[in-house]
Tab-separated table of C-alpha atoms in Angstrom:
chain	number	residue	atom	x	y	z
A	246	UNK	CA	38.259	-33.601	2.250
A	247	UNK	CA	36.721	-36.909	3.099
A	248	UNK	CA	32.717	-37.144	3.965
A	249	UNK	CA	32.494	-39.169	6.783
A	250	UNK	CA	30.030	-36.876	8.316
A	251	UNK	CA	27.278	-38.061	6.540
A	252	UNK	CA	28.376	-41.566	7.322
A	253	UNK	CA	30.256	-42.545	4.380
A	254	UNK	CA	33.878	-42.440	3.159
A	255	UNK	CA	33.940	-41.771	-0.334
A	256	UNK	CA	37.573	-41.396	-0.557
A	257	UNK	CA	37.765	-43.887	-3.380
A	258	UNK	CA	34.943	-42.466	-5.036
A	259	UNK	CA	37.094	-39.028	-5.210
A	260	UNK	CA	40.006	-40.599	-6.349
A	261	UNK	CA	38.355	-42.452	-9.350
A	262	UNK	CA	36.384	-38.961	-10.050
A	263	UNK	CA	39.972	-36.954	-10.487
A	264	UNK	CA	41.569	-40.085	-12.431
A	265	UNK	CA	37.676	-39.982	-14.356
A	266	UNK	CA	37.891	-36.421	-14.796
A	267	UNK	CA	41.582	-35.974	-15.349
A	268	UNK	CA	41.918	-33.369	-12.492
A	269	UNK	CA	43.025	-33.272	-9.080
A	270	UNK	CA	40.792	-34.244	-6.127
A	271	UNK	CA	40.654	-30.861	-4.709
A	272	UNK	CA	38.475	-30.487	-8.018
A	273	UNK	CA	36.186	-32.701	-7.133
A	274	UNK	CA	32.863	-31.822	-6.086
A	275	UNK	CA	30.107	-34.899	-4.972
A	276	UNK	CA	26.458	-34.329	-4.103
A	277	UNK	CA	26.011	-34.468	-0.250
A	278	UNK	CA	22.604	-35.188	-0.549
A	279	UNK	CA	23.199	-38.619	-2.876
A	280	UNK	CA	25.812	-39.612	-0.084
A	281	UNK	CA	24.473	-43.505	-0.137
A	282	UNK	CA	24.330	-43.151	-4.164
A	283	UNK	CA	27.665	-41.909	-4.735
A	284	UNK	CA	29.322	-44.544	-2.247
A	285	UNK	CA	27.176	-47.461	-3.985
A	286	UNK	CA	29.855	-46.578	-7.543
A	287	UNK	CA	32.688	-48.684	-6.649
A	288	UNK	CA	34.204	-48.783	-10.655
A	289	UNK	CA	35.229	-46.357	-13.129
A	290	UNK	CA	32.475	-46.280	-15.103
A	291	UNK	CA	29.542	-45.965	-12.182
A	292	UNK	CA	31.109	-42.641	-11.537
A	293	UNK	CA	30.863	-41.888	-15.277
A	294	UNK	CA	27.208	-42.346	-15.293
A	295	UNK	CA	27.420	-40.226	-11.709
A	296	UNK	CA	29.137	-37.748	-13.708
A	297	UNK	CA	26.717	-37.583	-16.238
A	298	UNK	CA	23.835	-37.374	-14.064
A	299	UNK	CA	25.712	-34.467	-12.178
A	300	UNK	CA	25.736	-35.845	-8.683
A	301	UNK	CA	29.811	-35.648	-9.316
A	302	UNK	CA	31.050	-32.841	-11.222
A	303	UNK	CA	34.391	-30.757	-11.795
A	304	UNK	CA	34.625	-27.580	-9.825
A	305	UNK	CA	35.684	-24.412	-12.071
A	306	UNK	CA	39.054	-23.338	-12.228
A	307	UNK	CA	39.493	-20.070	-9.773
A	308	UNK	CA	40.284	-16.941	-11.503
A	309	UNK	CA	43.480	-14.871	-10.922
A	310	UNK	CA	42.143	-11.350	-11.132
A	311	UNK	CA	44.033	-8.606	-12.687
A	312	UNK	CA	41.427	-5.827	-11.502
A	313	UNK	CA	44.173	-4.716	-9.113
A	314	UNK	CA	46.974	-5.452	-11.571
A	315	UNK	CA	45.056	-3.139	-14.423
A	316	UNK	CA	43.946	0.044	-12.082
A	317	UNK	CA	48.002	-0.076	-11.009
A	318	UNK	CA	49.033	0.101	-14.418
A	319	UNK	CA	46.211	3.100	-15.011
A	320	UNK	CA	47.539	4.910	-12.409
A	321	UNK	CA	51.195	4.429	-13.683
A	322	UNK	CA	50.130	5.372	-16.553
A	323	UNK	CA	49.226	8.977	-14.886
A	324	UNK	CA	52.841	8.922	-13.221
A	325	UNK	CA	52.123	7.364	-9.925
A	326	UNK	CA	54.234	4.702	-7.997
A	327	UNK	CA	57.270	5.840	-10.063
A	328	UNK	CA	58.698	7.986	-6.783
A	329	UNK	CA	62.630	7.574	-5.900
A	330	UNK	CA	61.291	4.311	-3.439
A	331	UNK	CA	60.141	2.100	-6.339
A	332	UNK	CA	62.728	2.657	-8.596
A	333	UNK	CA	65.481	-0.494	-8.487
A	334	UNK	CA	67.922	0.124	-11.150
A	335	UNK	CA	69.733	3.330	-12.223
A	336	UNK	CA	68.400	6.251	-14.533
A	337	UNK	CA	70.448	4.655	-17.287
A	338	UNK	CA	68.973	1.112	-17.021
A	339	UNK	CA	66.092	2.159	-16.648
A	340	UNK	CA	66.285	4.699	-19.841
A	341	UNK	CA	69.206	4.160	-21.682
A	342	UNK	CA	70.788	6.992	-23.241
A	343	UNK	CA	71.646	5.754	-25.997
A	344	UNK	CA	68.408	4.356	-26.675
A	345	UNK	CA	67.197	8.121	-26.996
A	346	UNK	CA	69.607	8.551	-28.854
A	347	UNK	CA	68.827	6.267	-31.248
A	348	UNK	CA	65.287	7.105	-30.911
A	349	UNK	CA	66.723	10.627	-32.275
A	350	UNK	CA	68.761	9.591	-35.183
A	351	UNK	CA	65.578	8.098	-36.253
A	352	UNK	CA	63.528	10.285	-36.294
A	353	UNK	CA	66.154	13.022	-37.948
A	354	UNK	CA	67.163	10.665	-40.808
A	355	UNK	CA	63.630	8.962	-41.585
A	356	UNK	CA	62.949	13.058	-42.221
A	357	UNK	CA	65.800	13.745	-44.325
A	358	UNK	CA	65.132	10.653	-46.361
A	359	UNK	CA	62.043	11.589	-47.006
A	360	UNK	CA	62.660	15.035	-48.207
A	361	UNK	CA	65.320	13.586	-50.430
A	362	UNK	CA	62.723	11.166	-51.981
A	363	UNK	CA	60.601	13.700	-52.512
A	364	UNK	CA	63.427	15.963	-53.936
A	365	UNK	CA	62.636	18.710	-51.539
A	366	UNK	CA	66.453	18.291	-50.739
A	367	UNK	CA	69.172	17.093	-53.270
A	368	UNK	CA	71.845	14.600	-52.477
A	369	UNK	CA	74.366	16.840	-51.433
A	370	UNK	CA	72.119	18.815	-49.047
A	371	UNK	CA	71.042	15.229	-47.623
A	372	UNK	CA	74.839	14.216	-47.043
A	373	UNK	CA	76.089	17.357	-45.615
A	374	UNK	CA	72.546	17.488	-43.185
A	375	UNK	CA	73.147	13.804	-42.377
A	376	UNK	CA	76.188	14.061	-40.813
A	377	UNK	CA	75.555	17.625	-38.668
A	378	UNK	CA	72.633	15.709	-37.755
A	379	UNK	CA	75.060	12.847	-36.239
A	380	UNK	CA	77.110	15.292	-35.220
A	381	UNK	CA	74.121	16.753	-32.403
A	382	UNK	CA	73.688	20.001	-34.279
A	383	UNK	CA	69.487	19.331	-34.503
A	384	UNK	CA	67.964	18.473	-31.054
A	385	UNK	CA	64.862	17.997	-32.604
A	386	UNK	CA	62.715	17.251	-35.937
A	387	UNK	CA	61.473	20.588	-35.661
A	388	UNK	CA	65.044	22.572	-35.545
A	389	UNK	CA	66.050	20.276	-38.516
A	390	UNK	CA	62.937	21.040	-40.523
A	391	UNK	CA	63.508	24.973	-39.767
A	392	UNK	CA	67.191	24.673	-40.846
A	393	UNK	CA	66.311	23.004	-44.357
A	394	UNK	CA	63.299	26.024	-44.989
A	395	UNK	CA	66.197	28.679	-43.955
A	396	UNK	CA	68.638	26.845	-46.017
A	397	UNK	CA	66.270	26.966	-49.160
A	398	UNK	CA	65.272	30.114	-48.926
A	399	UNK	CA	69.303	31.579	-49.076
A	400	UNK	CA	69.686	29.386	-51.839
A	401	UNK	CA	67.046	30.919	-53.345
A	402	UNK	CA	67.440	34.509	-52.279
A	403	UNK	CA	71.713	33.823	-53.865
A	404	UNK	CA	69.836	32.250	-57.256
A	405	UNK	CA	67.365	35.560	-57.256
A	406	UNK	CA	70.610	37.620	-56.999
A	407	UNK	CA	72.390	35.819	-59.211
A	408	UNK	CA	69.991	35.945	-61.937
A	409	UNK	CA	69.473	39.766	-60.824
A	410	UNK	CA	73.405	40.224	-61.735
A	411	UNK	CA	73.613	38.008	-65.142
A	412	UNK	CA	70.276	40.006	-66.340
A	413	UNK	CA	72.160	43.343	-65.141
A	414	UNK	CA	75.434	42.480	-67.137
A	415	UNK	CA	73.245	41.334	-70.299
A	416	UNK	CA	71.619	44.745	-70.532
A	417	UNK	CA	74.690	46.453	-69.859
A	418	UNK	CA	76.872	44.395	-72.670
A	419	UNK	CA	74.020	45.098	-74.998
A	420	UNK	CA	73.910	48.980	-73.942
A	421	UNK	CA	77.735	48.827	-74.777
A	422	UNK	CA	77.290	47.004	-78.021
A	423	UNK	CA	74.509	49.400	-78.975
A	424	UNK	CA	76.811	52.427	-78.234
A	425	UNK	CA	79.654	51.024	-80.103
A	426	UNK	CA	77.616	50.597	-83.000
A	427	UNK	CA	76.358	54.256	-83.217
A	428	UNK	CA	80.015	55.476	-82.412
A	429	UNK	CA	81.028	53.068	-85.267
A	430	UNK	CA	78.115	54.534	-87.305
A	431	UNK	CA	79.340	58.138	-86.591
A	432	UNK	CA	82.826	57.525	-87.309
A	433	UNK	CA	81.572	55.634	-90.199
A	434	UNK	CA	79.444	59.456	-91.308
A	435	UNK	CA	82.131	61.219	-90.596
A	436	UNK	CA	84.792	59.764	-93.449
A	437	UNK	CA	82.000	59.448	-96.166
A	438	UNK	CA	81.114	62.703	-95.256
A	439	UNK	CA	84.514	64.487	-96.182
């Protein structure tokens, strides 16, 4: 913009400002009421000293809002704008599957390590549980998590029973031993007696 309206042409004044300044002349803003001052600076550093008086002075850059930008993304957030007409590519790029899938397998194996590091699950258990879980049989962490508490408690309910049985056969080798004993003893009565 050149001010020849107020009667001078301080084109060369704005050019010396930007080189001054290091900015483009666009940038450049000069008093219109020290129109005769400003036209006087002919060198480099008179527009300094303009500069430092402020009769010349860089404009501020203009801002690029992102009001709009941010309520868009707030309202995406809620599940606007995401309607069959803005959608570009297909379900798959825009979700991969296997993504989720991975997602899954995660989630499923960061559990089962855990339990095995806490030795709520033993080796074995972990290894047979790791690959049903590969296999798809656990669509969730929860299923998984119900599966291990179900698995425990047979294996718990087969030791009870198990220990039920061995405790059973103890008491019954014992009751044998005891009546072999007092048939021996009999027997044993019996021949001193005659």
């Amino acid at each position: 913009m050149m001010l020849e309206s107020f009667g001078a042409n301080l084109t060369t004044q704005k050019r010396l400002a930007a080189s001054v300044l290091k900015c483009g002349q666009r940038k450049i803003w000069l008093d219109p009421n020290e129109v005769t001052e400003i036209s006087q600076a002919n060198s480099r550093q008179n527009i300094r000293k303009l500069v430092k008086s402020g009769l010349i002075f860089k404009k501020p850059q203009a801002s690029h809002s992102r009001f709009r930008i941010r309520e868009h993304a707030a309202a995406k957030r809620l599940g606007r704008h995401t309607g069959y007409g803005k959608r570009k590519g297909t379900a798959e790029a825009r979700m991969p599957s296997s993504l989720l899938w991975m997602r899954h397998m995660r989630v499923l194996r960061n559990l089962l390590r855990r339990y095995r590091e806490q030795n709520k699950i033993d080796r074995h258990m972990y290894h047979n549980l790791y690959l049903r879980s590969k296999g798809g049989a656990f669509k969730s962490k929860r299923v998984l998590m119900e599966h291990i508490h179900k698995i425990k408690a047979e294996n718990a309910r087969t030791r009870e029973l198990q220990n039920q049985a061995e405790a059973h056969r103890q008491r019954n080798k014992a009751a044998r031993e005891r009546r072999a004993e007092r048939i021996a003893a009999k027997r044993d009565a019996l021949l001193n007696a005659d």
